[in-house]
Coordinates of C-alpha atoms in Angstrom, one line a residue:
Chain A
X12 CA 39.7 -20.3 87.6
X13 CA 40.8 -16.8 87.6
X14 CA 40.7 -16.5 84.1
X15 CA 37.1 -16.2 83.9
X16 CA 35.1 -13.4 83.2
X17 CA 32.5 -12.3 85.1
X18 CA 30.6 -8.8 84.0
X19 CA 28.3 -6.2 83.9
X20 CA 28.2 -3.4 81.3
X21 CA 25.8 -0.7 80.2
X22 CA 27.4 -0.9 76.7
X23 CA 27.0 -3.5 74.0
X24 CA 28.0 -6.5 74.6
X25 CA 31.4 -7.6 73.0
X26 CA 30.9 -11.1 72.0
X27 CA 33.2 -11.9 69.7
X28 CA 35.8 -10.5 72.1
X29 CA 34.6 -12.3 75.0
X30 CA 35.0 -15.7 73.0
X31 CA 38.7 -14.7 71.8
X32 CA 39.4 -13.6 75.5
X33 CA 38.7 -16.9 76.6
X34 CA 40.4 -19.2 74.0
X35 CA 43.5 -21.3 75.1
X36 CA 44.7 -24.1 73.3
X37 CA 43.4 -26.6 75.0
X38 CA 39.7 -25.8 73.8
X39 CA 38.3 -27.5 71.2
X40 CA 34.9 -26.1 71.6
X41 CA 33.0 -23.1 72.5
X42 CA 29.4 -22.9 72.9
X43 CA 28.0 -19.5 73.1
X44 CA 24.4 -18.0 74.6
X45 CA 23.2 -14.8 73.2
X46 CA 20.5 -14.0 74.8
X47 CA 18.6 -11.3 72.9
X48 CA 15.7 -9.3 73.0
X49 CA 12.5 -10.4 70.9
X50 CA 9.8 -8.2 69.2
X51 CA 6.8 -9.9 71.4
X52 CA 5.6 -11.6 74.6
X53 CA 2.9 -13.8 73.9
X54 CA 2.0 -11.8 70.6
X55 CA 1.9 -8.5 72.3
X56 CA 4.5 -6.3 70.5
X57 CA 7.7 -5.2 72.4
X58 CA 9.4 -1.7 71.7
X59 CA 12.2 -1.7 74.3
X60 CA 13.8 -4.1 77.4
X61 CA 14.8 -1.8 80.5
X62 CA 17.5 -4.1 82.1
X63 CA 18.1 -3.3 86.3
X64 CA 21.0 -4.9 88.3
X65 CA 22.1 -4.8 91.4
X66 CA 25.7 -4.9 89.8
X67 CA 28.0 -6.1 92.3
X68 CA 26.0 -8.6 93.8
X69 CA 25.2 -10.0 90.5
X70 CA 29.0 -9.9 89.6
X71 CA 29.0 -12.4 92.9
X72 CA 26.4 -14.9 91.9
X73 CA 27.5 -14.7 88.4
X74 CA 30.8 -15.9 89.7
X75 CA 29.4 -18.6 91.8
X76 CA 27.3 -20.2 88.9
X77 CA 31.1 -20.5 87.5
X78 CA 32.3 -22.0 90.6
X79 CA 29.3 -24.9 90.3
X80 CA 30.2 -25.5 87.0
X81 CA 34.0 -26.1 87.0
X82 CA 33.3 -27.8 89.9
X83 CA 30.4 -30.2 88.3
X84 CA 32.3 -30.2 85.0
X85 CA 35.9 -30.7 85.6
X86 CA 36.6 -30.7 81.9
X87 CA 35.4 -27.4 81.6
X88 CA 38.5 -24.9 80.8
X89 CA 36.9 -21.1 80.7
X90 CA 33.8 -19.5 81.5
X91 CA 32.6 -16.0 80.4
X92 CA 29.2 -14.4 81.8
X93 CA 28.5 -10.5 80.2
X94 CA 25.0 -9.3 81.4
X95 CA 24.1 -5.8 80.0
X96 CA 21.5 -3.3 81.9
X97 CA 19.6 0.0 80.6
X98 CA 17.3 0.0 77.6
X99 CA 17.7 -2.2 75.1
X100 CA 16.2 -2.7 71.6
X101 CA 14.9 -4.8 69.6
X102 CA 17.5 -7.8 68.7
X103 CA 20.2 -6.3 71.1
X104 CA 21.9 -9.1 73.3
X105 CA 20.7 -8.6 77.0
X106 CA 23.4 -11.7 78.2
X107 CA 26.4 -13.2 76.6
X108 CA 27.4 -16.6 78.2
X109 CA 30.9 -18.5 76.6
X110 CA 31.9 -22.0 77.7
X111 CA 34.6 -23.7 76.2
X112 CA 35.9 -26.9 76.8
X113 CA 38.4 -29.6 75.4
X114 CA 35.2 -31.5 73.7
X115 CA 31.9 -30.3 73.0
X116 CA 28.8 -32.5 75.1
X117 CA 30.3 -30.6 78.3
X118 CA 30.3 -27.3 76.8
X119 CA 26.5 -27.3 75.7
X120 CA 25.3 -28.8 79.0
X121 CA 27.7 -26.3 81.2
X122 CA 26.4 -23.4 78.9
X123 CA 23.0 -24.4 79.0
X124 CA 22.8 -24.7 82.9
X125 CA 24.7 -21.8 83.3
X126 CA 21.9 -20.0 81.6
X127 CA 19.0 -21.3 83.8
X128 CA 21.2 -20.7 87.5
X129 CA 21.6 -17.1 85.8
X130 CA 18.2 -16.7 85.8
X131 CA 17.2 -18.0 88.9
X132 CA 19.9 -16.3 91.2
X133 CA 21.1 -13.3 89.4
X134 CA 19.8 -9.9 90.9
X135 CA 18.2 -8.4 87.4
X136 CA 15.3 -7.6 86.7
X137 CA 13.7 -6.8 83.5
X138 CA 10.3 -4.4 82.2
X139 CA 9.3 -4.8 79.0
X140 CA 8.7 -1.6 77.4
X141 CA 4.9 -2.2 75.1
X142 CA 3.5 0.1 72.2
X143 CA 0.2 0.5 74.5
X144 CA 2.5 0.1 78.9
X145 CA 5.0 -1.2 80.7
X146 CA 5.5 -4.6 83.0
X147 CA 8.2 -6.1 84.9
X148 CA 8.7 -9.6 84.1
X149 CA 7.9 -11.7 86.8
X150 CA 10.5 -14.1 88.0
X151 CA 10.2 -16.9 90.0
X152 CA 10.6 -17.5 93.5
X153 CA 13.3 -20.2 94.4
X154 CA 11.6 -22.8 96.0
Chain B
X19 CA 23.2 7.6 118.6
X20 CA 22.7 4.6 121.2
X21 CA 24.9 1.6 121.9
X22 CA 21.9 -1.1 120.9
X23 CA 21.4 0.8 117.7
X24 CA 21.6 -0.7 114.2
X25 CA 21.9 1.7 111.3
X26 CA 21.3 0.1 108.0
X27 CA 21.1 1.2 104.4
X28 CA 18.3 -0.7 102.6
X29 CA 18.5 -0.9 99.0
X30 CA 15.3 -1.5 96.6
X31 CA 15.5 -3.1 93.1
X32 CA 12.7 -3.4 90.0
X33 CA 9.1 -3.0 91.1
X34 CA 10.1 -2.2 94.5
X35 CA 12.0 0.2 93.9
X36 CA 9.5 1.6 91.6
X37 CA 6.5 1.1 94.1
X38 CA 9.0 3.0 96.8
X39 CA 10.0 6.2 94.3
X40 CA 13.2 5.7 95.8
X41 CA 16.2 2.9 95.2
X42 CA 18.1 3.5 98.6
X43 CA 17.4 4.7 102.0
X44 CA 18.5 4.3 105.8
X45 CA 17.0 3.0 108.7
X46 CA 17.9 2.5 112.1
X47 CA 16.6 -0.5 114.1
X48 CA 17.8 -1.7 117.2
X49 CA 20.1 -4.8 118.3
X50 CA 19.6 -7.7 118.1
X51 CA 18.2 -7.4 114.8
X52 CA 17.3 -9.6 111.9
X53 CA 16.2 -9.1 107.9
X54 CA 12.8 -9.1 109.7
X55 CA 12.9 -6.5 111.5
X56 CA 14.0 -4.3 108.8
X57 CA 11.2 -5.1 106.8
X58 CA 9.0 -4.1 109.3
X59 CA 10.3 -0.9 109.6
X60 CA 10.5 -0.6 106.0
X61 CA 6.6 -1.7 105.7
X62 CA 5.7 1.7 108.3
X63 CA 8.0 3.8 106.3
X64 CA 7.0 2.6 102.5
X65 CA 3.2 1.2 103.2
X66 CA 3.3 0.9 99.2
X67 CA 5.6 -2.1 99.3
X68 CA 3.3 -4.2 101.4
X69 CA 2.5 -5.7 98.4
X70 CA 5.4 -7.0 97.8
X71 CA 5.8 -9.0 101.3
X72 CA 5.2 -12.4 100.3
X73 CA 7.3 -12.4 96.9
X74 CA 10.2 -10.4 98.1
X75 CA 13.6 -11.9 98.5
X76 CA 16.2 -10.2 100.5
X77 CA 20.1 -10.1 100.6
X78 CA 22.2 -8.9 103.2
X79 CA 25.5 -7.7 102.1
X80 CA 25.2 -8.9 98.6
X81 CA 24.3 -12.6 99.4
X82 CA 20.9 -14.0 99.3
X83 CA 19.6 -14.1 103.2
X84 CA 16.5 -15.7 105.1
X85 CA 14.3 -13.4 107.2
X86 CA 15.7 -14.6 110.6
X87 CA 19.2 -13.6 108.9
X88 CA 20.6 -11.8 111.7
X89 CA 21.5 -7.7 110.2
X90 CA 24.4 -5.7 112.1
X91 CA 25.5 -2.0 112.2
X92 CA 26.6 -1.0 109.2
X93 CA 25.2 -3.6 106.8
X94 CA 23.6 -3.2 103.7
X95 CA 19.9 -4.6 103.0
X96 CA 18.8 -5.4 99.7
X97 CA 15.0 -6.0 98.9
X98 CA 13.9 -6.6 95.6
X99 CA 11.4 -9.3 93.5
X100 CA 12.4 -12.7 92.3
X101 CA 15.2 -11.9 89.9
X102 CA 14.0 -11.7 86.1
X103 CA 17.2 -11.4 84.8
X104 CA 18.5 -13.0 81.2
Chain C
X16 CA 13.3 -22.3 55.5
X17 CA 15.2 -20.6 52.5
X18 CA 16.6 -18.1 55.0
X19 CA 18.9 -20.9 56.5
X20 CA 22.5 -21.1 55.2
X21 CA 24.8 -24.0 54.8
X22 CA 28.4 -23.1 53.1
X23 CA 31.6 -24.5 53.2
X24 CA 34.4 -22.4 52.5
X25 CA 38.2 -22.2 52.3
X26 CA 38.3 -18.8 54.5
X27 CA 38.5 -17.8 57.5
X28 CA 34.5 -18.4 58.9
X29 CA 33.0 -15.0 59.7
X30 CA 31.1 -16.2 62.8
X31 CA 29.7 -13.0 64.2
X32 CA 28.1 -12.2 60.6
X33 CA 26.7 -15.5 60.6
X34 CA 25.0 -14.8 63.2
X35 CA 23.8 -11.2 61.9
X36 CA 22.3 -12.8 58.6
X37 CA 20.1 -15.0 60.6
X38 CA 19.3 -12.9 63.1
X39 CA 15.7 -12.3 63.2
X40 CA 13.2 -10.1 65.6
X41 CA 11.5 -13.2 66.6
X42 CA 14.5 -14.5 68.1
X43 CA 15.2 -14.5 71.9
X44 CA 17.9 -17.2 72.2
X45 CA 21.0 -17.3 70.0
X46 CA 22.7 -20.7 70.2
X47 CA 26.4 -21.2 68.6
X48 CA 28.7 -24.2 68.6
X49 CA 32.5 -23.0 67.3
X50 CA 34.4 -26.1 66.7
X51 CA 38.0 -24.8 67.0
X52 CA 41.7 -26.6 66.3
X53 CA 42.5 -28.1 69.8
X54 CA 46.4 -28.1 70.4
X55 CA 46.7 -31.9 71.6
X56 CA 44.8 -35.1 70.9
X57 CA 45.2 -37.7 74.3
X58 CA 48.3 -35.3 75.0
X59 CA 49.6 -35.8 71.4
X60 CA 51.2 -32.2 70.5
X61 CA 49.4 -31.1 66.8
X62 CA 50.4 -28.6 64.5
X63 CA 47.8 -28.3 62.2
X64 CA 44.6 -29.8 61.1
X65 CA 44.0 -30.2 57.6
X66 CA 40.3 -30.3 56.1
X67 CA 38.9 -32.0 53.0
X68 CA 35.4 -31.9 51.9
X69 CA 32.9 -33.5 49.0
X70 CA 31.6 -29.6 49.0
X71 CA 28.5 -30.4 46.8
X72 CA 27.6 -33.6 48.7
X73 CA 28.5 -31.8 51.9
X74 CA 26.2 -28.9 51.5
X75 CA 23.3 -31.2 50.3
X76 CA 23.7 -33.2 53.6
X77 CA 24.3 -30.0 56.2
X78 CA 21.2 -29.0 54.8
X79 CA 19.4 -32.3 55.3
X80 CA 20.6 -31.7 58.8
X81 CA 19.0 -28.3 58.9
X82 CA 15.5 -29.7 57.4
X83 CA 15.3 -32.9 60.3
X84 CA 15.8 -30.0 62.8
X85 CA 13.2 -28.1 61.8
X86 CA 11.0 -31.3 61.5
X87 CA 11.9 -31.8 65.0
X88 CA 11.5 -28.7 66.4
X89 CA 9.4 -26.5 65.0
X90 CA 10.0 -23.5 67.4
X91 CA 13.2 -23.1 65.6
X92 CA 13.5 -19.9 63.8
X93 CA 16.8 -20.3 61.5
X94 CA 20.0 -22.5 61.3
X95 CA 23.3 -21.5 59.7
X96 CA 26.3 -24.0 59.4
X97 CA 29.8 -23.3 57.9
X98 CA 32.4 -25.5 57.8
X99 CA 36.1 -24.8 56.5
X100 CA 38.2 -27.1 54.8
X101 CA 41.8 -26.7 54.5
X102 CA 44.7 -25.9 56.5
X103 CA 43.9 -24.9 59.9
X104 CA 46.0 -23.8 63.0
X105 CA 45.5 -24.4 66.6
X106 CA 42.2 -22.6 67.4
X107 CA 40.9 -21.4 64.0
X108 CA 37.5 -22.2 64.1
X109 CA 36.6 -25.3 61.4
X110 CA 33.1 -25.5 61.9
X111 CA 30.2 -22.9 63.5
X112 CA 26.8 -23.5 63.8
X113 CA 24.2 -21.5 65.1
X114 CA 20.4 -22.1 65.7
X115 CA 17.8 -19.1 66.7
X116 CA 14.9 -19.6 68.4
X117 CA 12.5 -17.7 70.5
X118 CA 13.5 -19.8 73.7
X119 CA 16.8 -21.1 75.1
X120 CA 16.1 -24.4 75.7
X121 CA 15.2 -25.5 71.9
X122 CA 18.1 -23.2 70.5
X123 CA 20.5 -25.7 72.8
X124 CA 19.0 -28.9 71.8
X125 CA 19.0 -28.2 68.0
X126 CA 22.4 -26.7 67.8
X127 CA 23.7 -30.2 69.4
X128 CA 22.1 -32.3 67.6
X129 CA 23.3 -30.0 64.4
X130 CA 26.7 -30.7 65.5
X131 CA 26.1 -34.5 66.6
X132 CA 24.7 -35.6 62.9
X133 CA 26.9 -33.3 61.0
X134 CA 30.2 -35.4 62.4
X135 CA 27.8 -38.7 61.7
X136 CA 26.4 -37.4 57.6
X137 CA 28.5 -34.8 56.1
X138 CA 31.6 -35.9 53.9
X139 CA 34.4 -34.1 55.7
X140 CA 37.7 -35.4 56.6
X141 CA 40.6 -34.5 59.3
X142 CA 44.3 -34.9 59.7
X143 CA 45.8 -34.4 62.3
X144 CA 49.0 -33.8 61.6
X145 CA 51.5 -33.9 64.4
X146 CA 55.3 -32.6 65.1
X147 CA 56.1 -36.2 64.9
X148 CA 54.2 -37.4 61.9
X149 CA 50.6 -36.9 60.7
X150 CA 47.4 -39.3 60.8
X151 CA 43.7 -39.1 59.7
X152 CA 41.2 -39.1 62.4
X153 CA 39.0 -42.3 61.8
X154 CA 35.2 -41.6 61.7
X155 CA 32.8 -43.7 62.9
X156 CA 31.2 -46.1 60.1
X157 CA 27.3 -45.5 60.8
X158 CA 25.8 -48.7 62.2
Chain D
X8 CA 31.1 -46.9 23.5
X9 CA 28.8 -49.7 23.5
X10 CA 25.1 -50.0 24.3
X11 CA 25.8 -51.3 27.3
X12 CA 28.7 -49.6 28.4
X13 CA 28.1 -47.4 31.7
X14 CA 30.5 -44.7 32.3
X15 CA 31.2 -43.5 35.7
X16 CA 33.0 -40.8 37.3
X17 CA 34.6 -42.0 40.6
X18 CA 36.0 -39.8 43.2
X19 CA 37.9 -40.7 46.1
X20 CA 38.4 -38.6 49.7
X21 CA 40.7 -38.7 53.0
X22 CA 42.7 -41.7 53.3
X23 CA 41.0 -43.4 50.0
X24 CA 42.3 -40.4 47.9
X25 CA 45.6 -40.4 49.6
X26 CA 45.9 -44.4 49.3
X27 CA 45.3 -44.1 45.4
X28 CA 47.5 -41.0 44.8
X29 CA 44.5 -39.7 42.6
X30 CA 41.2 -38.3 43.8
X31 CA 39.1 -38.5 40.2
X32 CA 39.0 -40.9 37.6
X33 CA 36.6 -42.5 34.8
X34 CA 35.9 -45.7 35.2
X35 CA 33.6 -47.9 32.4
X36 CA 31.2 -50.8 33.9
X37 CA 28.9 -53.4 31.9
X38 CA 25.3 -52.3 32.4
X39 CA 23.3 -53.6 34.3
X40 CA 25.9 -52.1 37.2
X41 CA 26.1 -51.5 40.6
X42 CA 28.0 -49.3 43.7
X43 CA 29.9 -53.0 44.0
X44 CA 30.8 -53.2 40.7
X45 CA 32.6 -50.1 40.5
X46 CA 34.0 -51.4 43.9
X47 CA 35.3 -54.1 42.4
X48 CA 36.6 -52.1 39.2
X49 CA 38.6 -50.1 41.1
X50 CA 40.5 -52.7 43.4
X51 CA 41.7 -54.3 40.3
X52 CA 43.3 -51.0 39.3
X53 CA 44.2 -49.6 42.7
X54 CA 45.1 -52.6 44.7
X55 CA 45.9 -50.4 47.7
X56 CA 41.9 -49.5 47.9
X57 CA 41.9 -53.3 49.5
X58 CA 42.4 -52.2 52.4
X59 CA 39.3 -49.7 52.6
X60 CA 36.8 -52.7 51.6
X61 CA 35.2 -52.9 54.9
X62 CA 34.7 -49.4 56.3
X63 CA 34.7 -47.2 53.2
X64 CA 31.3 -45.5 51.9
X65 CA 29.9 -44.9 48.9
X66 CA 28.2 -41.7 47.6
X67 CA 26.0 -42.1 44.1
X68 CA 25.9 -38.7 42.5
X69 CA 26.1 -36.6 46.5
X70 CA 23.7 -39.1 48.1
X71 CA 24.8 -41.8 50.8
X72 CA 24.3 -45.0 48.7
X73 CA 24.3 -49.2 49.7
X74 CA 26.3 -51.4 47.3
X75 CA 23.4 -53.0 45.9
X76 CA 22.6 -48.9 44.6
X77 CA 22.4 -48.8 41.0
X78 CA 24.7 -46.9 38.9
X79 CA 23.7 -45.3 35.3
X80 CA 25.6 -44.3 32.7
X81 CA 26.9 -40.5 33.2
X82 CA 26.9 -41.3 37.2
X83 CA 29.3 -40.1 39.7
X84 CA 30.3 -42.2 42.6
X85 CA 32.4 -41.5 45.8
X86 CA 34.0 -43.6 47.9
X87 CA 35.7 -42.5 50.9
X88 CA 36.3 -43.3 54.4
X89 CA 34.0 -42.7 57.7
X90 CA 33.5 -38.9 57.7
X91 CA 35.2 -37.1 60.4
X92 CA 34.5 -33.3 59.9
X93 CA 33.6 -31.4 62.8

């Protein structure tokens, strides 16, 4: 599966890009998770995200959610993970995940649980940025 | 330097880091040691990220690692809070 | 939900400015399904795809598809769908859809279902049409 | 026109259109009329609809309509195969 892409950038993400970097013929869908930032937590209103990484192991575990997934979705034919660090604003895309596949059910569940390994296993770490402090999101301890 | 002795460079992410003031130091413990070991050395050194003993996960050379995770010259330790990332 | 938008269109589908006209600062998740021209059907080499559509009729009905969704999920912020009719070569996109909400999980399940009942409701047709010959892709009569 | 006379639009899609080499015509029913009867109008002249009798649907003026629907003077209705967009 060497044509995957696997990354971490302190620029903008390049969605559109990543999709048409990843598109063979074979694919006949391609489900895309923009993951952006939002203007509150709970109500309480959020100025900036301040994105942390520790980039070349999250590179690693970004590539082994991939692994899991071709493996546990044969049908799956490219997989491209962008996760962006430093400060982010308002409605700027944090994490860009691509998955495209021959047909579409395999796509959105490879996509969507590509997603929630992201979160559990990938070393970032996020502090939201309020009009009135600061807090790291929590995350949560794999059981 | 001694022949038993197991130089590390421990790396500190998101609220430990920032409890620390510092993202990376070294730290020599000696062999045999484990993950353990060097977060009890870290705990004299930083007292300020005691706090984070019972959340904190820990890699060893970029993959995620147990406490008895045995930790050789040379390696590096990463400590840092459940990941947040997304 | 006046700010959703249903089109079909004979161009080229501008996918990336879909997504900017719906993007609001409420939204954390960004959810998109590109249906694109796959190059074989059951190893069956195809050329092109050709797309015909009822557009009135079609539009009325992707937006009945739009209102069940946010029925069903309220969390839903906004839903965009536009589908091309035409002429289309191997992977032009003939359909995108893209659901924002302020979580993943509700963005995922609403953009597959969008997708699910638009290939059920929405008077499109396909041909596939082959190096050998050319056929219409039979749709399912709803039981 | 008579009093009774309902005039219909009909369009045809997909394999229906391409069967009937046409994909709009007029079409003029005895009130009261139904989705069958323009159905049945339009086998007579397009023989080669036959074949659609059994999966095709039926749109009355853009909505998804039974054969028992009712259809009114100045109505449209489409008939057309399965839909397969997507």
């Amino acid at each position: 599966m060497s044509e995957d892409i696997y990354e971490i950038t302190r620029e903008p993400i390049n969605k559109l890009g990543l999709e048409q970097r990843l598109l063979t013929g074979g694919a006949g869908a391609i489900v895309t998770f923009d993951g952006v930032v939002r203007d509150n937590t709970k109500g309480r209103r959020v100025v900036t995200l301040q994105y942390e990484a520790y980039a070349p192991m999250a590179v690693k575990e970004m590539r082994r959610v991939g692994e899991e997934i071709h493996q546990r979705w044969p049908e799956v034919e490219r997989i491209g993970v962008i996760h962006r660090f430093g400060e982010l604003k308002i409605s700027e895309s944090s994490v860009v995940i691509v998955v495209t596949s021959p047909h579409r059910r395999v796509a959105f569940e490879a996509c969507h649980y590509a997603i929630d390994r992201l979160k559990q296993t990938v070393p970032i770490w996020k502090k939201e940025i309020f009009e009135d402090g600061e807090e790291w999101v929590e995350g949560q301890r794999p059981s | 330097m001694s022949d038993n002795a197991v130089n590390i460079t421990v790396l500190l992410f998101g609220a430990c880091r920032e409890a620390a003031g510092t993202g990376e130091l070294r730290c020599t413990l000696s062999s045999p040691a484990t993950a353990a070991d060097a977060w009890s050395a870290l705990k004299q050194r930083i007292p300020a990220l005691a706090q984070f003993e019972r959340t904190a996960l820990v890699a060893v050379n970029e993959e995620h690692a147990g406490l008895a995770h045995p930790v050789q010259d040379g390696d590096t330790v990463a400590i840092f809070p459940p990941v947040s990332g997304g």
